[in-house]
CSV table of C-alpha atoms in Angstrom, one decimal:
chain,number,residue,atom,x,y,z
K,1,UNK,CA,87.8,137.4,53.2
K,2,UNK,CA,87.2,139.5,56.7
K,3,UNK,CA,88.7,137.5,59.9
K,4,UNK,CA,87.1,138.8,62.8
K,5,UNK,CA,87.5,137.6,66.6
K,6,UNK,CA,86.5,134.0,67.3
K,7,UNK,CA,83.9,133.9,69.5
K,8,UNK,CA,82.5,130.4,70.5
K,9,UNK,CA,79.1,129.5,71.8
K,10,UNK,CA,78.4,128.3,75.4
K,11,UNK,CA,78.4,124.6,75.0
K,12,UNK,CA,77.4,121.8,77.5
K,13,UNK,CA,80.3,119.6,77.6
K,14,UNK,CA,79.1,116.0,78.2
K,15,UNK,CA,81.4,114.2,75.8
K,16,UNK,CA,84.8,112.1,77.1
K,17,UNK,CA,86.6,115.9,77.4
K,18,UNK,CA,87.2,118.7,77.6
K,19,UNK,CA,84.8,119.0,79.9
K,20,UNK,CA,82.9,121.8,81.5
K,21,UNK,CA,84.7,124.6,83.0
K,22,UNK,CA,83.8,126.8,86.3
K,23,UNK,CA,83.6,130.7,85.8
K,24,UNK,CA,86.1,130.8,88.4
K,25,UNK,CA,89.0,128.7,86.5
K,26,UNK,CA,87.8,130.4,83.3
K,27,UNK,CA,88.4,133.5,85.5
K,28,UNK,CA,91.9,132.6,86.8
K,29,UNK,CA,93.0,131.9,83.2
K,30,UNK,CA,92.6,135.8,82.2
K,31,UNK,CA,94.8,137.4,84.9
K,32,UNK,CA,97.3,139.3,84.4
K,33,UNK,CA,100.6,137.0,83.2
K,34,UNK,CA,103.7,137.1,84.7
K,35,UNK,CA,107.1,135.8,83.9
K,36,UNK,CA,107.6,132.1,84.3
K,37,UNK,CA,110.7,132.5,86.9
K,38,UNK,CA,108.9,135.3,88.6
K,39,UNK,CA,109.4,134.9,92.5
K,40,UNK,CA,105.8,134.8,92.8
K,41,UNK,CA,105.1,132.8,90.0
K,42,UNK,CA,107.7,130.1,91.5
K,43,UNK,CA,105.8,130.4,94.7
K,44,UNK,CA,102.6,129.4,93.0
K,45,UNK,CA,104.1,126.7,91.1
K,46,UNK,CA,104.9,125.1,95.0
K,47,UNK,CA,101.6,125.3,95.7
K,48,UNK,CA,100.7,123.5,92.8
K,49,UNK,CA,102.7,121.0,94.1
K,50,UNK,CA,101.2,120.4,96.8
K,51,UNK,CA,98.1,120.5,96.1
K,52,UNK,CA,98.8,117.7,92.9
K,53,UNK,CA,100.0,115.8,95.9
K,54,UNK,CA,96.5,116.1,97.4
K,55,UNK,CA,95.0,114.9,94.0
K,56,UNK,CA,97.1,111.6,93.5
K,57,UNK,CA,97.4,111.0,97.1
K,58,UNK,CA,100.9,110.9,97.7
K,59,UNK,CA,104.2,112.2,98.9
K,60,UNK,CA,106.1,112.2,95.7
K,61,UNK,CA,108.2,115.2,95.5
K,62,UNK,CA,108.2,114.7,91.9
K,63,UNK,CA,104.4,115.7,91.1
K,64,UNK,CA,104.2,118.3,88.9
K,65,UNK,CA,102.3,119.4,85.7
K,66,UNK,CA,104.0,118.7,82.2
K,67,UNK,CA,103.0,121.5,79.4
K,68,UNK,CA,101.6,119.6,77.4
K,69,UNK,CA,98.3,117.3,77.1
K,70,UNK,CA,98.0,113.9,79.0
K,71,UNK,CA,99.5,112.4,75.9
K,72,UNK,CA,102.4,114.0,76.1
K,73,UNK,CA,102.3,113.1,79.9
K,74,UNK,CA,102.3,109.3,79.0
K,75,UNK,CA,105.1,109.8,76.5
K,76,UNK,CA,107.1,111.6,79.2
K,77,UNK,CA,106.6,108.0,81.5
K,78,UNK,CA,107.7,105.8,78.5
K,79,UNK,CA,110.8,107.9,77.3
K,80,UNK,CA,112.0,108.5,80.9
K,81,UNK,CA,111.5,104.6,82.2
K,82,UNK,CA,111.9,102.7,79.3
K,83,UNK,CA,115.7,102.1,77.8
K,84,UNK,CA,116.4,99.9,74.7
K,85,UNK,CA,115.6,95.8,75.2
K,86,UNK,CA,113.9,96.9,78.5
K,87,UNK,CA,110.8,93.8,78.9
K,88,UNK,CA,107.4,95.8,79.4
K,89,UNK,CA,103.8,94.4,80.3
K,90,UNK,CA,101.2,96.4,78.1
K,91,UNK,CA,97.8,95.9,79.5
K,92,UNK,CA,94.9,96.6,76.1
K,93,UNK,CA,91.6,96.9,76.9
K,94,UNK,CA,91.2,100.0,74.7
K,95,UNK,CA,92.5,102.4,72.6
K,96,UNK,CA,94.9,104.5,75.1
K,97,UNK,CA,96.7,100.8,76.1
K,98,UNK,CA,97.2,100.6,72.4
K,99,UNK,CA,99.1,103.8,72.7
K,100,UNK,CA,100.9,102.4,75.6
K,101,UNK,CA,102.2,99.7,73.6
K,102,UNK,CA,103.1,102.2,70.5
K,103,UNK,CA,105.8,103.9,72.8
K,104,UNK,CA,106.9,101.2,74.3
K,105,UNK,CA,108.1,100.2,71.0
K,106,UNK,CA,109.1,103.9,69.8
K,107,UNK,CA,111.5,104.0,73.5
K,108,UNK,CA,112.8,100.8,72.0
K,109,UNK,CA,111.4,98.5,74.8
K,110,UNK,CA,110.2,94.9,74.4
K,111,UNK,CA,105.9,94.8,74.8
K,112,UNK,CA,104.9,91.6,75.8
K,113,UNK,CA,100.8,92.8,75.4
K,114,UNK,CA,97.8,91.3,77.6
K,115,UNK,CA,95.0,91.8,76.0
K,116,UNK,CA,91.0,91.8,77.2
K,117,UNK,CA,87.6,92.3,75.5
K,118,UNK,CA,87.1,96.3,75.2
K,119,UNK,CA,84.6,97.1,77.9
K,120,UNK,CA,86.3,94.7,80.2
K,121,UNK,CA,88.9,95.5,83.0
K,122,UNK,CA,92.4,94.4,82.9
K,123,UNK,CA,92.7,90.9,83.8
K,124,UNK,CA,94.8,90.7,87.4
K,125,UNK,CA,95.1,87.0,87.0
K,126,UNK,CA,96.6,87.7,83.2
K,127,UNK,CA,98.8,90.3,84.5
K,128,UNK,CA,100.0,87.6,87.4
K,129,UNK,CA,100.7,85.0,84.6
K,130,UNK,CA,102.9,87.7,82.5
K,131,UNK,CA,105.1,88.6,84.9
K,132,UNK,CA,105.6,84.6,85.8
K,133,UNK,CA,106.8,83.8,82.7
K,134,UNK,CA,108.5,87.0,81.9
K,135,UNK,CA,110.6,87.3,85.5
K,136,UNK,CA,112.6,90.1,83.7
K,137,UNK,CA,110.3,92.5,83.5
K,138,UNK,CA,110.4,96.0,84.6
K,139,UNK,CA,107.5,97.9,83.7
K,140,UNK,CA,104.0,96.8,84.2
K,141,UNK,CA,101.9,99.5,81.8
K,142,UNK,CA,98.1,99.9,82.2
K,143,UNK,CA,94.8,102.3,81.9
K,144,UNK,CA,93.7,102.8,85.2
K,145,UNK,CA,90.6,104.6,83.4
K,146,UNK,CA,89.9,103.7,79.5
K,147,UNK,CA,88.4,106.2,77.7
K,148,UNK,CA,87.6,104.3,75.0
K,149,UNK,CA,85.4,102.3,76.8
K,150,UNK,CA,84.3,103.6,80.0
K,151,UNK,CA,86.0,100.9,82.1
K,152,UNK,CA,87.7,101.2,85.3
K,153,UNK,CA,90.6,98.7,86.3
K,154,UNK,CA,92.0,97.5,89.9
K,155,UNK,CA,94.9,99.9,89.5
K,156,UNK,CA,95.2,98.3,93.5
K,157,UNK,CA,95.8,94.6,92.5
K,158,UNK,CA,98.2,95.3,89.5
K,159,UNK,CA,100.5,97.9,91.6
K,160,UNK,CA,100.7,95.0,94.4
K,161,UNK,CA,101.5,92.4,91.9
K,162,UNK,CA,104.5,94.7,89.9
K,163,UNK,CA,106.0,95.3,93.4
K,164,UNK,CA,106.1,91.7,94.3
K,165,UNK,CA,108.1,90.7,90.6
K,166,UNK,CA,110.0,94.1,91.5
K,167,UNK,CA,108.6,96.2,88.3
K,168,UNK,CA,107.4,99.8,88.5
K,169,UNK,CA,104.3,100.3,87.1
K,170,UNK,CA,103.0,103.2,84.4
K,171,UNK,CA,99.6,104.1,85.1
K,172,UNK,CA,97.4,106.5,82.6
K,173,UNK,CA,94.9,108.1,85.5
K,174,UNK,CA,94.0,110.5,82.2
K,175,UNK,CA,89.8,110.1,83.0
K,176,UNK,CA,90.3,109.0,86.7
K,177,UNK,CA,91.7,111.6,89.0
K,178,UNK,CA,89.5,113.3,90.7
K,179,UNK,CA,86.6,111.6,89.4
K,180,UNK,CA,87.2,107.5,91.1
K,181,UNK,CA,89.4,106.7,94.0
K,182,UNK,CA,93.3,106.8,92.7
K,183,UNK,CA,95.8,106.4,96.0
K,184,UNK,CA,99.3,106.7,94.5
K,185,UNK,CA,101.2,105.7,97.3
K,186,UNK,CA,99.1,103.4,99.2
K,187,UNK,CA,98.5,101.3,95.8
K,188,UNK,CA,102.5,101.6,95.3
K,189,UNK,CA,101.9,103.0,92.3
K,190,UNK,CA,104.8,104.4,90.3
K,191,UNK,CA,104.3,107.0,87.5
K,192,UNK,CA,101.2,108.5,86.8
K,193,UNK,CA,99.9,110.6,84.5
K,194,UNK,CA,96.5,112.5,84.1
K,195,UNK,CA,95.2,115.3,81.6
K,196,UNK,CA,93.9,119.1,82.9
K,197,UNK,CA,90.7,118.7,80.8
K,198,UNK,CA,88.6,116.0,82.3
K,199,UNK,CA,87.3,115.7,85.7
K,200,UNK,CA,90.1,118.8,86.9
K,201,UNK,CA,87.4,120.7,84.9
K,202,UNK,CA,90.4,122.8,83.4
K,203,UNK,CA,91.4,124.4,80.1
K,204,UNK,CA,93.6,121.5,78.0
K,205,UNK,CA,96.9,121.5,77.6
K,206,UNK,CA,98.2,120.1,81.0
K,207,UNK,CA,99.5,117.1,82.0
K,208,UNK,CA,99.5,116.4,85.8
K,209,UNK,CA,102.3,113.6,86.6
K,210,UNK,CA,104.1,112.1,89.3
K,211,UNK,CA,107.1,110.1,90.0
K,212,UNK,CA,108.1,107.7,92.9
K,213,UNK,CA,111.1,107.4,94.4
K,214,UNK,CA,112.0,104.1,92.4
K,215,UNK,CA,110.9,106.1,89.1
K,216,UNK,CA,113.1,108.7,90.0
K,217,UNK,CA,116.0,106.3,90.7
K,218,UNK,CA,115.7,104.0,87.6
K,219,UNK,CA,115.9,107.6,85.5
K,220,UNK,CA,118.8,109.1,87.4
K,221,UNK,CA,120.6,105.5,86.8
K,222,UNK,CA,120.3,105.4,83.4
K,223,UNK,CA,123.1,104.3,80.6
K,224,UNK,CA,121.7,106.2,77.8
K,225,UNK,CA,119.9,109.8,77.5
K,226,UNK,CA,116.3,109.8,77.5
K,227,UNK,CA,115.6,110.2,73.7
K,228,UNK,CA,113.2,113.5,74.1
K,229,UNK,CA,115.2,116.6,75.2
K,230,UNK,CA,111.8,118.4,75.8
K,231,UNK,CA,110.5,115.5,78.2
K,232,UNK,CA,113.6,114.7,79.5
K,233,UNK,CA,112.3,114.8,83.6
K,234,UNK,CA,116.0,115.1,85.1
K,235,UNK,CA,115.8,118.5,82.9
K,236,UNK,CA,112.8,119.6,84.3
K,237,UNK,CA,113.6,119.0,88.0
K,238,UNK,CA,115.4,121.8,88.1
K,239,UNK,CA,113.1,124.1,87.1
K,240,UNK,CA,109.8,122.6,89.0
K,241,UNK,CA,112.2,121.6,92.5
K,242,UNK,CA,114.5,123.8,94.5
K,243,UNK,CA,114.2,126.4,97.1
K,244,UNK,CA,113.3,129.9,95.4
K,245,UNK,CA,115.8,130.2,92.4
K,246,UNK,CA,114.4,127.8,89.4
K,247,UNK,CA,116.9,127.1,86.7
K,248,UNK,CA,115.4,127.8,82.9
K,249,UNK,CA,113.9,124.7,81.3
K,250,UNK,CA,111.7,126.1,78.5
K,251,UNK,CA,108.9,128.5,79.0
K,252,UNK,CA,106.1,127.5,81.1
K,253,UNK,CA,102.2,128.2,79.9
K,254,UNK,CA,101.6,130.5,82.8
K,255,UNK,CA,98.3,131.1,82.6
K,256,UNK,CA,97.0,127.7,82.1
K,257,UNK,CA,98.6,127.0,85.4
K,258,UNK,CA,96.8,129.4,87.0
K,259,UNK,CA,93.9,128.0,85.7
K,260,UNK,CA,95.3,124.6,86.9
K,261,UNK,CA,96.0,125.7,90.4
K,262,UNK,CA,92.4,126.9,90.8
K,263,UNK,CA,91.1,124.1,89.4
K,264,UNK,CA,93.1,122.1,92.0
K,265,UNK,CA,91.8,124.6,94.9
K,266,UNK,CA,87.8,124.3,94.4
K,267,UNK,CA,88.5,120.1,94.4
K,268,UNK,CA,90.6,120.5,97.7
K,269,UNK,CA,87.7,122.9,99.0
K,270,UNK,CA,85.2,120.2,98.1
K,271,UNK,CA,87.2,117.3,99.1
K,272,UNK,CA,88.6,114.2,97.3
K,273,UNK,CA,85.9,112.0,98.7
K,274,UNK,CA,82.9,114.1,98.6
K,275,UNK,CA,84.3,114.6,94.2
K,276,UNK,CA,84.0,110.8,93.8
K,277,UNK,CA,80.6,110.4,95.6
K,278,UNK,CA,79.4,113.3,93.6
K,279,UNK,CA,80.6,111.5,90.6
K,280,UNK,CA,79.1,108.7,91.5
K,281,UNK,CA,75.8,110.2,92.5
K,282,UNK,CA,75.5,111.9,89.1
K,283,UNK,CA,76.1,108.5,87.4
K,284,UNK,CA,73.4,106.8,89.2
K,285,UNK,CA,70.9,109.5,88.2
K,286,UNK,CA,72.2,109.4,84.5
K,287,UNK,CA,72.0,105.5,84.4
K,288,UNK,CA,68.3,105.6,85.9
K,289,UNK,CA,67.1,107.9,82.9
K,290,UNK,CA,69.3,106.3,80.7
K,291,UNK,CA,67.9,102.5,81.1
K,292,UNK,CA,64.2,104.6,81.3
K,293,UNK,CA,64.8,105.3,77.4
K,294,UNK,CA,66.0,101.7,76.5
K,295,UNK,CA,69.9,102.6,76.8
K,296,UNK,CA,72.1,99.3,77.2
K,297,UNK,CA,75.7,100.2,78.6
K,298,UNK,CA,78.7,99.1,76.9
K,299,UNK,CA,80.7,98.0,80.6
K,300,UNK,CA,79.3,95.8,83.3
K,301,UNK,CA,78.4,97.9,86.7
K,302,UNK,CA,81.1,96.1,88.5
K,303,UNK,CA,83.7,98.0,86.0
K,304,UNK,CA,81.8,100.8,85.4
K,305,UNK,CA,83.2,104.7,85.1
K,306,UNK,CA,80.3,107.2,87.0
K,307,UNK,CA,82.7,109.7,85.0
K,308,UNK,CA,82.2,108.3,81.3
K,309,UNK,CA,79.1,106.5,80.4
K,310,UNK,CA,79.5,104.6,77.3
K,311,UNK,CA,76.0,103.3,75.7
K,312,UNK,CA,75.3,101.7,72.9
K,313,UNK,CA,73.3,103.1,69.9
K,314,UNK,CA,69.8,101.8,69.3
K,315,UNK,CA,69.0,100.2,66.5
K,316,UNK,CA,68.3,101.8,63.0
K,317,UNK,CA,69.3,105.3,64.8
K,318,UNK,CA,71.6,107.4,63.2
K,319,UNK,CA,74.5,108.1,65.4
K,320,UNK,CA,75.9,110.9,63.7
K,321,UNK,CA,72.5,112.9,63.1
K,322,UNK,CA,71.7,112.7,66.9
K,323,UNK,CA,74.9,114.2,68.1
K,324,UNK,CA,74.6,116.8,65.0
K,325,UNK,CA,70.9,117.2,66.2
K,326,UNK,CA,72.1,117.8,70.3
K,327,UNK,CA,74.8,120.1,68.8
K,328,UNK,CA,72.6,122.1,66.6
K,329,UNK,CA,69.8,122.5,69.1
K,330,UNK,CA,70.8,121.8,72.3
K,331,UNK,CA,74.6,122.8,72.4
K,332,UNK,CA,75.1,119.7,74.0
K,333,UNK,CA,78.0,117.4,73.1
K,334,UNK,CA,78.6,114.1,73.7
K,335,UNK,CA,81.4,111.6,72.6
K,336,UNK,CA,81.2,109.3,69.6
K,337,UNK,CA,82.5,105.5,69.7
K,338,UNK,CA,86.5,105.2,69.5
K,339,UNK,CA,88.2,102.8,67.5
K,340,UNK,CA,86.1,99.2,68.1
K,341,UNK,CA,82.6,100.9,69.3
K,342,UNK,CA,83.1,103.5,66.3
K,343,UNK,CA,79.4,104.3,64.9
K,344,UNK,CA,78.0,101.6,67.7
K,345,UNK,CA,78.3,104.2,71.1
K,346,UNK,CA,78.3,107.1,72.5
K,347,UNK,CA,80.5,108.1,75.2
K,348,UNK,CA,78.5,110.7,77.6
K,349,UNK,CA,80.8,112.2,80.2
K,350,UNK,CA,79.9,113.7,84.1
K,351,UNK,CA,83.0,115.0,84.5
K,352,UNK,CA,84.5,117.5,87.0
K,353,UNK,CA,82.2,120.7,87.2
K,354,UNK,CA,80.3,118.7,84.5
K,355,UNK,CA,78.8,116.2,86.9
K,356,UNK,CA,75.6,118.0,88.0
K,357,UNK,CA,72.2,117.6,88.1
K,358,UNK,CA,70.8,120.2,85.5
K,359,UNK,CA,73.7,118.3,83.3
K,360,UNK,CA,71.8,115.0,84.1
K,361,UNK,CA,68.6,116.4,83.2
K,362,UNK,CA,69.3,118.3,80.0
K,363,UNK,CA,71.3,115.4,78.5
K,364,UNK,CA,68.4,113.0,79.1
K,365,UNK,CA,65.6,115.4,77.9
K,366,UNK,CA,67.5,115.7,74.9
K,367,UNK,CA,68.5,112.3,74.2
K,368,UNK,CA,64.6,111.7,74.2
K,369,UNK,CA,63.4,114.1,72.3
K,370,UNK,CA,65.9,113.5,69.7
K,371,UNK,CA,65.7,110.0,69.5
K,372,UNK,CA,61.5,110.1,69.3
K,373,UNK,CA,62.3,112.5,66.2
């Protein structure tokens, strides 16, 4: 057997991510690396910073990019907040709130679960009755963006509510940030994590994340160690914080923060708000084209992601055969149905660089064609 070089084909990436990525990130990721406490490496790494800061729209000083995916970014929430017998409010709509709960109870917390009808939003007025009857609670947990689904929640509402019952909220912001309106510190939002490979438009493998004050404290005042050395976030302070001299944590994937940085550059260029009507532009198109062809969508408009559009399958159609078919003859990929909507959707994604008009186009000339075959 001969190995040669891997060489992929130029796919369209309209599934629930990775998405598309821009020549220029693609571009970044292939110069030259450097050492990972190199003075100008460090001096990148604060530029990062700031411009996460931009993303989430906050202040934080602890926003920085875990290496590792965004589910290692909510793991590094749960481990870090969450100490044994600690009361927290899972909110399940969906397959990633179901992974909320599953740390809660690996951190050896106490989940006291709210669930609603996948496709719906988290319930505020559910969330409101938990934390009555559960005035102990300290962590309110909840998909601002579910995946799964395609359904956006009022990340607003339930940050508001936590505050007033004096619990920090974990938010997953995986699908959302940079694609729908997500204001860290004016929703008094706690910690939030988010993935590189969605609407960032950038190589996987990051995990954007970011830590209020309160966060920070309830950490820092802990009585036992956080139970992952690796995610530990009082360990990694002192490598992402601190003027010039950074003290060695582990080594950092260089290069995929380069690609991250300019990633974070062309969305600062283009602007948070003009992202999110461009998402939401994009969407509208899709959805017009999409109805056209007899397409019923799996979330109410009200609740609906412009970033992940989750349809349901015709009848008598062959899921499977129409992706295989786009695939094969389009290079076009789009999602398949997680967990309850397996083999009944399809998740098509406009994210990031993505979320274009030729994108739009192609997806819906090739849905048609493949569904009239």
């Amino acid at each position: 057997m001969t190995i040669q070089s891997f060489i992929p084909p130029r796919r369209i990436l309209m599934g629930p991510g990775p998405s598309d990525i821009s020549p220029q990130v693609l571009q970044a990721l292939s110069r030259p690396t450097v050492g990972h406490l190199d003075p100008l490496f460090v001096g990148m790494m604060d530029e990062l910073k700031q411009l996460l800061k931009y993303a989430f729209q906050t202040e934080n000083e602890f926003t920085i990019a875990v290496s590792a995916p965004g589910s290692a970014g909510m793991e590094a929430c749960f481990v870090n907040l969450i100490e044994a017998g600690d009361k927290v409010i899972v909110c399940r709509n969906g397959v990633f709130g179901e992974r909320m709960r599953e740390n809660v109870i690996r951190a050896g917390g106490e989940a006291i679960v709210i669930d609603d009808e996948w496709g719906c939003p988290v319930s505020v007025d559910k969330v409101e009755q938990a934390l009555i009857d559960n005035p102990e609670t300290k962590i309110v947990a909840f998909v601002h963006a579910e995946t799964s689904t395609g359904a956006v929640s009022d990340a607003k509402a339930i940050g508001a509510l936590a505050k007033q019952h004096n619990a920090l909220t974990i938010v997953d912001a995986v699908t959302s940030l940079g694609g729908v309106p997500l204001k860290v510190d004016e929703w008094q939002l706690d910690a939030v994590y988010s993935g590189s490979q969605k609407c960032l438009s950038c190589v996987p493998g990051l995990a954007p994340l970011t830590f209020s004050k309160q966060a920070i404290e309830k950490i820092q005042s802990r009585t036992t160690p956080v139970q992952s050395w690796f995610l530990d976030q009082s360990l990694v302070l002192g490598y992402w914080s601190g003027e010039g001299k950074r003290s060695y944590h582990h080594t950092a994937p260089v290069n995929s923060l380069y690609a991250l940085h300019e990633s974070l550059l062309i969305l600062q260029n283009e602007g948070l708000e003009n992202a999110w009507q461009r998402h939401q532009a994009m969407h509208e198109k899709l959805k017009l084209g999409l109805e056209k062809l007899g397409f019923e969508f799996v979330v109410d408009e009200a609740y609906r992601l412009p970033q992940l559009n989750a349809v349901y399958v015709p009848q008598g159609i062959d899921e499977a055969k129409v992706r295989s078919h786009l695939l094969e003859t389009y290079n076009l990929e789009v999602g398949a149905g997680l967990g309850a909507l397996a083999g009944k959707a399809w998740r098509i994604g406009l994210m990031g660089y993505g979320a274009k008009e030729e994108n739009v186009a192609l997806c819906l000339r090739a849905l048609e064609e493949s569904l009239t075959q």
